[in-house]
PDB file of C-alpha atoms in Angstrom:
ATOM      1  CA  MET O  10     186.337  85.381 156.885  1.00 48.00           C
ATOM      2  CA  LYS O  11     183.621  87.972 157.534  1.00 42.00           C
ATOM      3  CA  LYS O  12     183.739  89.055 153.886  1.00 44.00           C
ATOM      4  CA  ILE O  13     183.211  85.460 152.747  1.00 43.00           C
ATOM      5  CA  VAL O  14     180.210  85.033 155.069  1.00 35.00           C
ATOM      6  CA  CYS O  15     178.664  88.310 153.883  1.00 38.00           C
ATOM      7  CA  LEU O  16     179.194  87.308 150.259  1.00 39.00           C
ATOM      8  CA  MET O  17     177.473  83.960 150.866  1.00 43.00           C
ATOM      9  CA  LEU O  18     174.507  85.691 152.517  1.00 35.00           C
ATOM     10  CA  VAL O  19     174.145  88.066 149.575  1.00 33.00           C
ATOM     11  CA  MET O  20     174.198  85.122 147.144  1.00 40.00           C
ATOM     12  CA  LEU O  21     171.517  83.286 149.161  1.00 38.00           C
ATOM     13  CA  LEU O  22     169.271  86.368 149.157  1.00 35.00           C
ATOM     14  CA  MET O  23     169.689  86.749 145.392  1.00 37.00           C
ATOM     15  CA  LEU O  24     168.850  83.069 144.902  1.00 36.00           C
ATOM     16  CA  ALA O  25     165.726  83.376 147.074  1.00 36.00           C
ATOM     17  CA  GLN O  26     164.512  86.357 145.054  1.00 34.00           C
ATOM     18  CA  THR O  27     165.136  84.487 141.798  1.00 31.00           C
ATOM     19  CA  VAL O  28     163.118  81.471 143.003  1.00 32.00           C
ATOM     20  CA  PHE O  29     160.236  83.730 143.995  1.00 31.00           C
ATOM     21  CA  VAL O  30     160.140  85.417 140.604  1.00 33.00           C
ATOM     22  CA  VAL O  31     160.189  82.077 138.774  1.00 31.00           C
ATOM     23  CA  SER O  32     157.400  80.603 140.921  1.00 44.00           C
ATOM     24  CA  ALA O  33     155.143  83.647 140.528  1.00 61.00           C
ATOM     25  CA  GLY O  34     154.454  83.346 136.796  1.00 86.00           C
ATOM     26  CA  THR O  35     152.805  85.794 134.385  1.00 92.00           C
ATOM     27  CA  GLU O  36     149.398  85.117 132.868  1.00 96.00           C
ATOM     28  CA  THR O  37     147.134  87.023 130.515  1.00 96.00           C
ATOM     29  CA  SER O  38     143.398  87.482 130.505  1.00 96.00           C
ATOM     30  CA  VAL O  39     141.725  85.619 127.659  1.00 96.00           C
ATOM     31  CA  GLY O  40     138.260  86.987 128.378  1.00 93.00           C
ATOM     32  CA  SER O  41     137.232  90.465 129.418  1.00 95.00           C
ATOM     33  CA  GLY O  42     135.049  92.064 132.094  1.00 96.00           C
ATOM     34  CA  ASP O  43     134.986  91.704 135.859  1.00 94.00           C
ATOM     35  CA  ARG O  44     133.277  88.333 136.546  1.00 96.00           C
ATOM     36  CA  ASP O  45     134.263  84.755 135.769  1.00 98.00           C
ATOM     37  CA  VAL O  46     137.018  85.965 133.436  1.00 98.00           C
ATOM     38  CA  LEU O  47     139.109  83.243 131.768  1.00 98.00           C
ATOM     39  CA  PHE O  48     142.921  83.392 132.023  1.00 98.00           C
ATOM     40  CA  SER O  49     145.660  81.812 129.948  1.00 97.00           C
ATOM     41  CA  ASN O  50     146.425  79.167 132.620  1.00 96.00           C
ATOM     42  CA  GLY O  51     142.846  77.846 132.566  1.00 96.00           C
ATOM     43  CA  TYR O  52     141.725  79.555 135.776  1.00 98.00           C
ATOM     44  CA  ARG O  53     138.614  81.729 135.921  1.00 98.00           C
ATOM     45  CA  GLY O  54     138.317  84.715 138.249  1.00 98.00           C
ATOM     46  CA  PHE O  55     136.108  87.298 139.929  1.00 98.00           C
ATOM     47  CA  CYS O  56     137.157  90.899 140.590  1.00 97.00           C
ATOM     48  CA  LEU O  57     138.264  91.935 144.069  1.00 97.00           C
ATOM     49  CA  ASP O  58     138.083  95.754 143.796  1.00 94.00           C
ATOM     50  CA  VAL O  59     134.871  97.341 142.571  1.00 92.00           C
ATOM     51  CA  ASN O  60     136.515 100.754 142.187  1.00 92.00           C
ATOM     52  CA  LYS O  61     138.925  99.617 139.459  1.00 95.00           C
ATOM     53  CA  HIS O  62     138.429  98.670 135.828  1.00 95.00           C
ATOM     54  CA  GLY O  63     137.644  95.164 134.676  1.00 95.00           C
ATOM     55  CA  ALA O  64     140.073  93.191 132.539  1.00 97.00           C
ATOM     56  CA  SER O  65     140.429  93.383 128.784  1.00 97.00           C
ATOM     57  CA  SER O  66     141.646  90.488 126.686  1.00 96.00           C
ATOM     58  CA  GLY O  67     145.453  90.427 126.693  1.00 96.00           C
ATOM     59  CA  ASN O  68     146.018  92.212 130.017  1.00 97.00           C
ATOM     60  CA  SER O  69     148.966  90.903 132.044  1.00 97.00           C
ATOM     61  CA  PHE O  70     148.632  89.457 135.542  1.00 98.00           C
ATOM     62  CA  THR O  71     151.043  87.918 138.051  1.00 97.00           C
ATOM     63  CA  SER O  72     149.764  84.702 139.636  1.00 96.00           C
ATOM     64  CA  SER O  73     149.982  84.656 143.427  1.00 96.00           C
ATOM     65  CA  ASP O  74     148.769  82.552 146.344  1.00 97.00           C
ATOM     66  CA  THR O  75     145.408  83.532 147.807  1.00 97.00           C
ATOM     67  CA  SER O  76     146.873  85.582 150.666  1.00 96.00           C
ATOM     68  CA  ALA O  77     146.828  88.448 148.145  1.00 96.00           C
ATOM     69  CA  ALA O  78     143.017  88.520 148.468  1.00 97.00           C
ATOM     70  CA  THR O  79     142.372  91.221 151.049  1.00 95.00           C
ATOM     71  CA  SER O  80     139.519  93.497 152.111  1.00 93.00           C
ATOM     72  CA  ASN O  81     139.774  96.896 150.485  1.00 89.00           C
ATOM     73  CA  LYS O  82     138.284  98.466 153.619  1.00 88.00           C
ATOM     74  CA  THR O  83     140.169  96.766 156.455  1.00 90.00           C
ATOM     75  CA  ASN O  84     143.068  95.151 154.548  1.00 92.00           C
ATOM     76  CA  ALA O  85     142.160  91.885 156.308  1.00 94.00           C
ATOM     77  CA  ASP O  86     142.849  88.559 154.611  1.00 96.00           C
ATOM     78  CA  VAL O  87     139.597  87.312 153.034  1.00 97.00           C
ATOM     79  CA  SER O  88     141.109  84.366 151.179  1.00 97.00           C
ATOM     80  CA  GLN O  89     139.715  81.735 153.545  1.00 98.00           C
ATOM     81  CA  ILE O  90     136.095  82.907 153.398  1.00 97.00           C
ATOM     82  CA  LEU O  91     136.327  83.095 149.597  1.00 98.00           C
ATOM     83  CA  LYS O  92     137.610  79.516 149.394  1.00 98.00           C
ATOM     84  CA  VAL O  93     134.880  78.400 151.801  1.00 98.00           C
ATOM     85  CA  LEU O  94     132.329  80.167 149.610  1.00 98.00           C
ATOM     86  CA  PHE O  95     133.339  78.208 146.503  1.00 98.00           C
ATOM     87  CA  THR O  96     133.765  74.823 148.210  1.00 98.00           C
ATOM     88  CA  GLN O  97     131.096  74.653 150.915  1.00 97.00           C
ATOM     89  CA  CYS O  98     128.428  76.498 148.900  1.00 98.00           C
ATOM     90  CA  PHE O  99     129.274  74.613 145.729  1.00 97.00           C
ATOM     91  CA  ASP O 100     125.732  73.590 144.752  1.00 96.00           C
ATOM     92  CA  ASP O 101     124.522  77.151 145.377  1.00 97.00           C
ATOM     93  CA  ILE O 102     127.100  78.562 142.990  1.00 97.00           C
ATOM     94  CA  PHE O 103     127.740  75.941 140.313  1.00 97.00           C
ATOM     95  CA  VAL O 104     125.542  73.952 137.949  1.00 96.00           C
ATOM     96  CA  ASP O 105     126.286  70.667 136.150  1.00 92.00           C
ATOM     97  CA  ASP O 106     125.718  70.512 132.387  1.00 90.00           C
ATOM     98  CA  GLY O 107     124.877  66.805 132.723  1.00 84.00           C
ATOM     99  CA  ASN O 108     128.315  65.606 131.631  1.00 84.00           C
ATOM    100  CA  GLY O 109     130.228  66.426 134.797  1.00 84.00           C
ATOM    101  CA  ASN O 110     131.229  69.889 133.615  1.00 91.00           C
ATOM    102  CA  PHE O 111     130.431  72.662 136.089  1.00 96.00           C
ATOM    103  CA  SER O 112     129.947  76.355 135.467  1.00 97.00           C
ATOM    104  CA  VAL O 113     128.786  79.281 137.590  1.00 97.00           C
ATOM    105  CA  LYS O 114     124.981  79.517 137.730  1.00 96.00           C
ATOM    106  CA  ASN O 115     124.776  83.290 138.023  1.00 97.00           C
ATOM    107  CA  THR O 116     127.989  85.281 137.666  1.00 97.00           C
ATOM    108  CA  ASN O 117     126.268  88.470 138.858  1.00 97.00           C
ATOM    109  CA  THR O 118     125.287  86.792 142.141  1.00 97.00           C
ATOM    110  CA  VAL O 119     128.778  85.448 142.797  1.00 97.00           C
ATOM    111  CA  GLN O 120     130.430  88.756 141.905  1.00 97.00           C
ATOM    112  CA  ALA O 121     128.088  90.646 144.244  1.00 97.00           C
ATOM    113  CA  ILE O 122     128.995  88.240 147.084  1.00 97.00           C
ATOM    114  CA  VAL O 123     132.732  88.649 146.406  1.00 97.00           C
ATOM    115  CA  TRP O 124     132.392  92.440 146.494  1.00 96.00           C
ATOM    116  CA  HIS O 125     130.363  92.122 149.706  1.00 96.00           C
ATOM    117  CA  LEU O 126     133.267  90.255 151.302  1.00 95.00           C
ATOM    118  CA  THR O 127     135.945  92.636 150.008  1.00 95.00           C
ATOM    119  CA  GLU O 128     134.055  95.944 149.894  1.00 92.00           C
ATOM    120  CA  GLY O 129     131.134  95.480 152.291  1.00 91.00           C
ATOM    121  CA  GLN O 130     128.594  95.990 149.513  1.00 90.00           C
ATOM    122  CA  TYR O 131     124.955  95.395 150.404  1.00 92.00           C
ATOM    123  CA  ILE O 132     123.454  92.019 149.510  1.00 95.00           C
ATOM    124  CA  TRP O 133     120.005  90.495 150.035  1.00 95.00           C
ATOM    125  CA  GLY O 134     117.850  87.413 149.476  1.00 95.00           C
ATOM    126  CA  GLU O 135     119.650  84.360 148.120  1.00 95.00           C
ATOM    127  CA  MET O 136     123.014  86.116 148.357  1.00 97.00           C
ATOM    128  CA  SER O 137     122.571  86.671 152.108  1.00 96.00           C
ATOM    129  CA  THR O 138     121.606  83.016 152.567  1.00 97.00           C
ATOM    130  CA  ILE O 139     124.758  81.845 150.760  1.00 97.00           C
ATOM    131  CA  VAL O 140     127.003  84.129 152.823  1.00 97.00           C
ATOM    132  CA  LYS O 141     125.410  82.908 156.082  1.00 97.00           C
ATOM    133  CA  LYS O 142     126.123  79.328 155.008  1.00 97.00           C
ATOM    134  CA  ALA O 143     129.750  80.196 154.280  1.00 97.00           C
ATOM    135  CA  ASN O 144     130.167  82.005 157.603  1.00 96.00           C
ATOM    136  CA  ALA O 145     128.768  78.980 159.458  1.00 97.00           C
ATOM    137  CA  TYR O 146     131.610  76.740 158.244  1.00 97.00           C
ATOM    138  CA  SER O 147     133.791  75.609 161.161  1.00 95.00           C
ATOM    139  CA  GLY O 148     135.924  72.904 159.564  1.00 95.00           C
ATOM    140  CA  ASP O 149     139.601  72.811 158.692  1.00 97.00           C
ATOM    141  CA  PRO O 150     141.128  75.636 156.633  1.00 97.00           C
ATOM    142  CA  ILE O 151     140.722  75.198 152.881  1.00 98.00           C
ATOM    143  CA  PRO O 152     144.096  74.937 151.085  1.00 98.00           C
ATOM    144  CA  ASP O 153     144.937  76.732 147.852  1.00 98.00           C
ATOM    145  CA  THR O 154     145.420  73.465 145.979  1.00 97.00           C
ATOM    146  CA  GLY O 155     144.006  69.967 146.135  1.00 96.00           C
ATOM    147  CA  TYR O 156     140.863  70.321 148.251  1.00 97.00           C
ATOM    148  CA  THR O 157     138.425  67.624 147.069  1.00 97.00           C
ATOM    149  CA  LEU O 158     134.670  67.715 147.530  1.00 96.00           C
ATOM    150  CA  VAL O 159     132.722  64.444 147.230  1.00 95.00           C
ATOM    151  CA  ARG O 160     129.131  65.054 146.157  1.00 91.00           C
ATOM    152  CA  GLU O 161     126.138  62.805 146.901  1.00 89.00           C
ATOM    153  CA  ASP O 162     126.065  61.386 143.357  1.00 87.00           C
ATOM    154  CA  GLY O 163     129.688  60.215 143.645  1.00 89.00           C
ATOM    155  CA  THR O 164     131.121  63.099 141.637  1.00 91.00           C
ATOM    156  CA  THR O 165     134.407  64.481 142.961  1.00 95.00           C
ATOM    157  CA  VAL O 166     135.447  68.086 142.488  1.00 97.00           C
ATOM    158  CA  THR O 167     139.028  69.128 143.256  1.00 97.00           C
ATOM    159  CA  PHE O 168     139.662  72.848 143.686  1.00 98.00           C
ATOM    160  CA  TYR O 169     142.668  75.022 142.854  1.00 98.00           C
ATOM    161  CA  PHE O 170     142.762  78.683 143.874  1.00 98.00           C
ATOM    162  CA  MET O 171     145.045  81.655 143.259  1.00 98.00           C
ATOM    163  CA  VAL O 172     144.927  85.427 142.904  1.00 98.00           C
ATOM    164  CA  MET O 173     145.693  87.115 139.607  1.00 98.00           C
ATOM    165  CA  VAL O 174     147.428  90.374 140.535  1.00 97.00           C
ATOM    166  CA  SER O 175     147.085  92.968 137.806  1.00 97.00           C
ATOM    167  CA  GLN O 176     150.292  94.512 136.468  1.00 96.00           C
ATOM    168  CA  ASP O 177     148.241  97.642 135.758  1.00 96.00           C
ATOM    169  CA  GLU O 178     147.211  99.491 138.934  1.00 94.00           C
ATOM    170  CA  THR O 179     143.993 100.729 137.288  1.00 96.00           C
ATOM    171  CA  ILE O 180     142.740  97.168 136.663  1.00 97.00           C
ATOM    172  CA  GLN O 181     141.268  94.915 139.312  1.00 95.00           C
ATOM    173  CA  ASP O 182     142.942  91.864 140.810  1.00 97.00           C
ATOM    174  CA  PHE O 183     141.001  88.607 140.463  1.00 98.00           C
ATOM    175  CA  PHE O 184     140.257  85.756 142.854  1.00 98.00           C
ATOM    176  CA  ALA O 185     140.653  82.784 140.513  1.00 98.00           C
ATOM    177  CA  TYR O 186     139.642  79.130 140.647  1.00 98.00           C
ATOM    178  CA  LYS O 187     140.008  75.944 138.617  1.00 98.00           C
ATOM    179  CA  LEU O 188     137.915  72.766 138.949  1.00 97.00           C
ATOM    180  CA  VAL O 189     138.993  69.193 138.181  1.00 96.00           C
ATOM    181  CA  THR O 190     136.132  66.697 138.255  1.00 94.00           C
ATOM    182  CA  GLY O 191     136.034  62.914 138.571  1.00 92.00           C
ATOM    183  CA  LYS O 192     133.790  60.032 139.625  1.00 88.00           C
ATOM    184  CA  ILE O 193     134.038  57.530 142.463  1.00 84.00           C
ATOM    185  CA  SER O 194     133.718  53.914 141.225  1.00 70.00           C
ATOM    186  CA  ASP O 195     130.925  51.946 142.890  1.00 47.00           C
ATOM    187  CA  GLU O 196     132.315  48.522 141.861  1.00 40.00           C
ATOM    188  CA  SER O 197     134.863  48.096 144.649  1.00 41.00           C
ATOM    189  CA  SER O 198     132.488  49.176 147.393  1.00 41.00           C
ATOM    190  CA  SER O 199     129.726  46.811 146.198  1.00 38.00           C
ATOM    191  CA  GLU O 200     131.950  43.725 145.763  1.00 39.00           C
ATOM    192  CA  GLU O 201     134.191  43.750 148.843  1.00 41.00           C
ATOM    193  CA  PRO O 202     131.496  43.516 151.545  1.00 42.00           C
ATOM    194  CA  SER O 203     129.889  40.491 149.817  1.00 42.00           C
ATOM    195  CA  GLU O 204     133.083  38.398 150.047  1.00 45.00           C
ATOM    196  CA  GLU O 205     133.711  38.603 153.794  1.00 45.00           C
ATOM    197  CA  PRO O 206     130.451  37.068 155.117  1.00 45.00           C
ATOM    198  CA  SER O 207     130.543  34.110 152.633  1.00 45.00           C
ATOM    199  CA  GLU O 208     128.354  31.029 153.083  1.00 45.00           C
ATOM    200  CA  GLU O 209     131.270  28.546 152.976  1.00 45.00           C
ATOM    201  CA  SER O 210     133.115  30.166 155.856  1.00 44.00           C
ATOM    202  CA  SER O 211     129.964  30.267 157.992  1.00 43.00           C
ATOM    203  CA  GLU O 212     129.246  26.573 157.308  1.00 46.00           C
ATOM    204  CA  GLU O 213     132.806  25.520 158.215  1.00 47.00           C
ATOM    205  CA  LEU O 214     132.615  27.393 161.491  1.00 41.00           C
ATOM    206  CA  SER O 215     129.298  25.783 162.384  1.00 45.00           C
ATOM    207  CA  GLU O 216     130.603  22.273 161.608  1.00 48.00           C
ATOM    208  CA  GLU O 217     133.782  22.720 163.663  1.00 47.00           C
ATOM    209  CA  SER O 218     131.904  24.094 166.649  1.00 46.00           C
ATOM    210  CA  SER O 219     129.392  21.190 166.552  1.00 46.00           C
ATOM    211  CA  GLU O 220     132.019  18.400 166.273  1.00 47.00           C
ATOM    212  CA  GLU O 221     134.673  19.365 168.833  1.00 48.00           C
ATOM    213  CA  PRO O 222     132.506  19.660 171.970  1.00 47.00           C
ATOM    214  CA  SER O 223     130.801  16.282 171.307  1.00 47.00           C
ATOM    215  CA  GLU O 224     134.025  14.178 171.443  1.00 48.00           C
ATOM    216  CA  GLU O 225     135.871  15.363 174.569  1.00 48.00           C
ATOM    217  CA  PRO O 226     133.099  15.094 177.214  1.00 47.00           C
ATOM    218  CA  SER O 227     131.937  11.636 176.037  1.00 47.00           C
ATOM    219  CA  GLU O 228     135.219   9.716 176.733  1.00 48.00           C
ATOM    220  CA  GLU O 229     136.727  10.997 180.011  1.00 48.00           C
ATOM    221  CA  PRO O 230     133.737  10.850 182.404  1.00 46.00           C
ATOM    222  CA  SER O 231     132.697   7.314 181.323  1.00 46.00           C
ATOM    223  CA  GLU O 232     135.927   5.445 182.352  1.00 46.00           C
ATOM    224  CA  GLU O 233     137.674   6.944 185.405  1.00 46.00           C
ATOM    225  CA  PRO O 234     134.778   7.571 187.822  1.00 45.00           C
ATOM    226  CA  SER O 235     133.319   4.062 187.287  1.00 44.00           C
ATOM    227  CA  GLU O 236     136.444   2.031 188.464  1.00 45.00           C
ATOM    228  CA  GLU O 237     137.572   3.663 191.728  1.00 46.00           C
ATOM    229  CA  PRO O 238     134.273   3.399 193.716  1.00 44.00           C
ATOM    230  CA  SER O 239     133.817  -0.326 192.793  1.00 44.00           C
ATOM    231  CA  GLU O 240     137.179  -1.588 194.254  1.00 45.00           C
ATOM    232  CA  LYS O 241     137.267   0.002 197.764  1.00 43.00           C
ATOM    233  CA  PRO O 242     134.000  -1.425 199.183  1.00 41.00           C
ATOM    234  CA  SER O 243     135.020  -5.022 198.206  1.00 42.00           C
ATOM    235  CA  GLU O 244     138.075  -4.994 200.544  1.00 40.00           C
TER     236      GLU O 244
END
């Protein structure tokens, strides 16, 4: 019996390892360099370790969740602050081409901020302002997938994050993102409120309220009180 239980446990462990390997996935770098590099799965990424080489086209990477983004000095998880940086400082980092397609305004600025968060590199001016804004965020944790930002013009931006872990120890890992944009329709919000306070319903209410009170008080007081006092004094 013990042998059967042990065998089942071994099989479960093997299955768990197989699932992990399948879910990880292998991607290649399409672009090259260390900032806003394009990968084969459509994500773009910024380097996490300034002391390693940037990517070259065709390098292999293993996709991972963002917990793989850590500080190279303290080994602390920096994934949350990086996701906050991209989502809550969106207009500081990205620019619209006029057709709802967003790209990074200044890749050097963003890369310097990422290295500041992972390496403690010195930043100044606009970069310091952006980091202060990110650090001030006190909302709910940002998930790796499906966080949606609604901008003032009705544009929606849904974020997807992961870390591309290099299969070559001399090449940097990348904090990667993907954006999916959309637009909120104004038709439903402009039509629905106009139907509820309609003129017909307000007129019906006013007619009902004016008719009902006028009938009941006019009949009852006119008959009963007038008969009883007139009979008793005559006897």
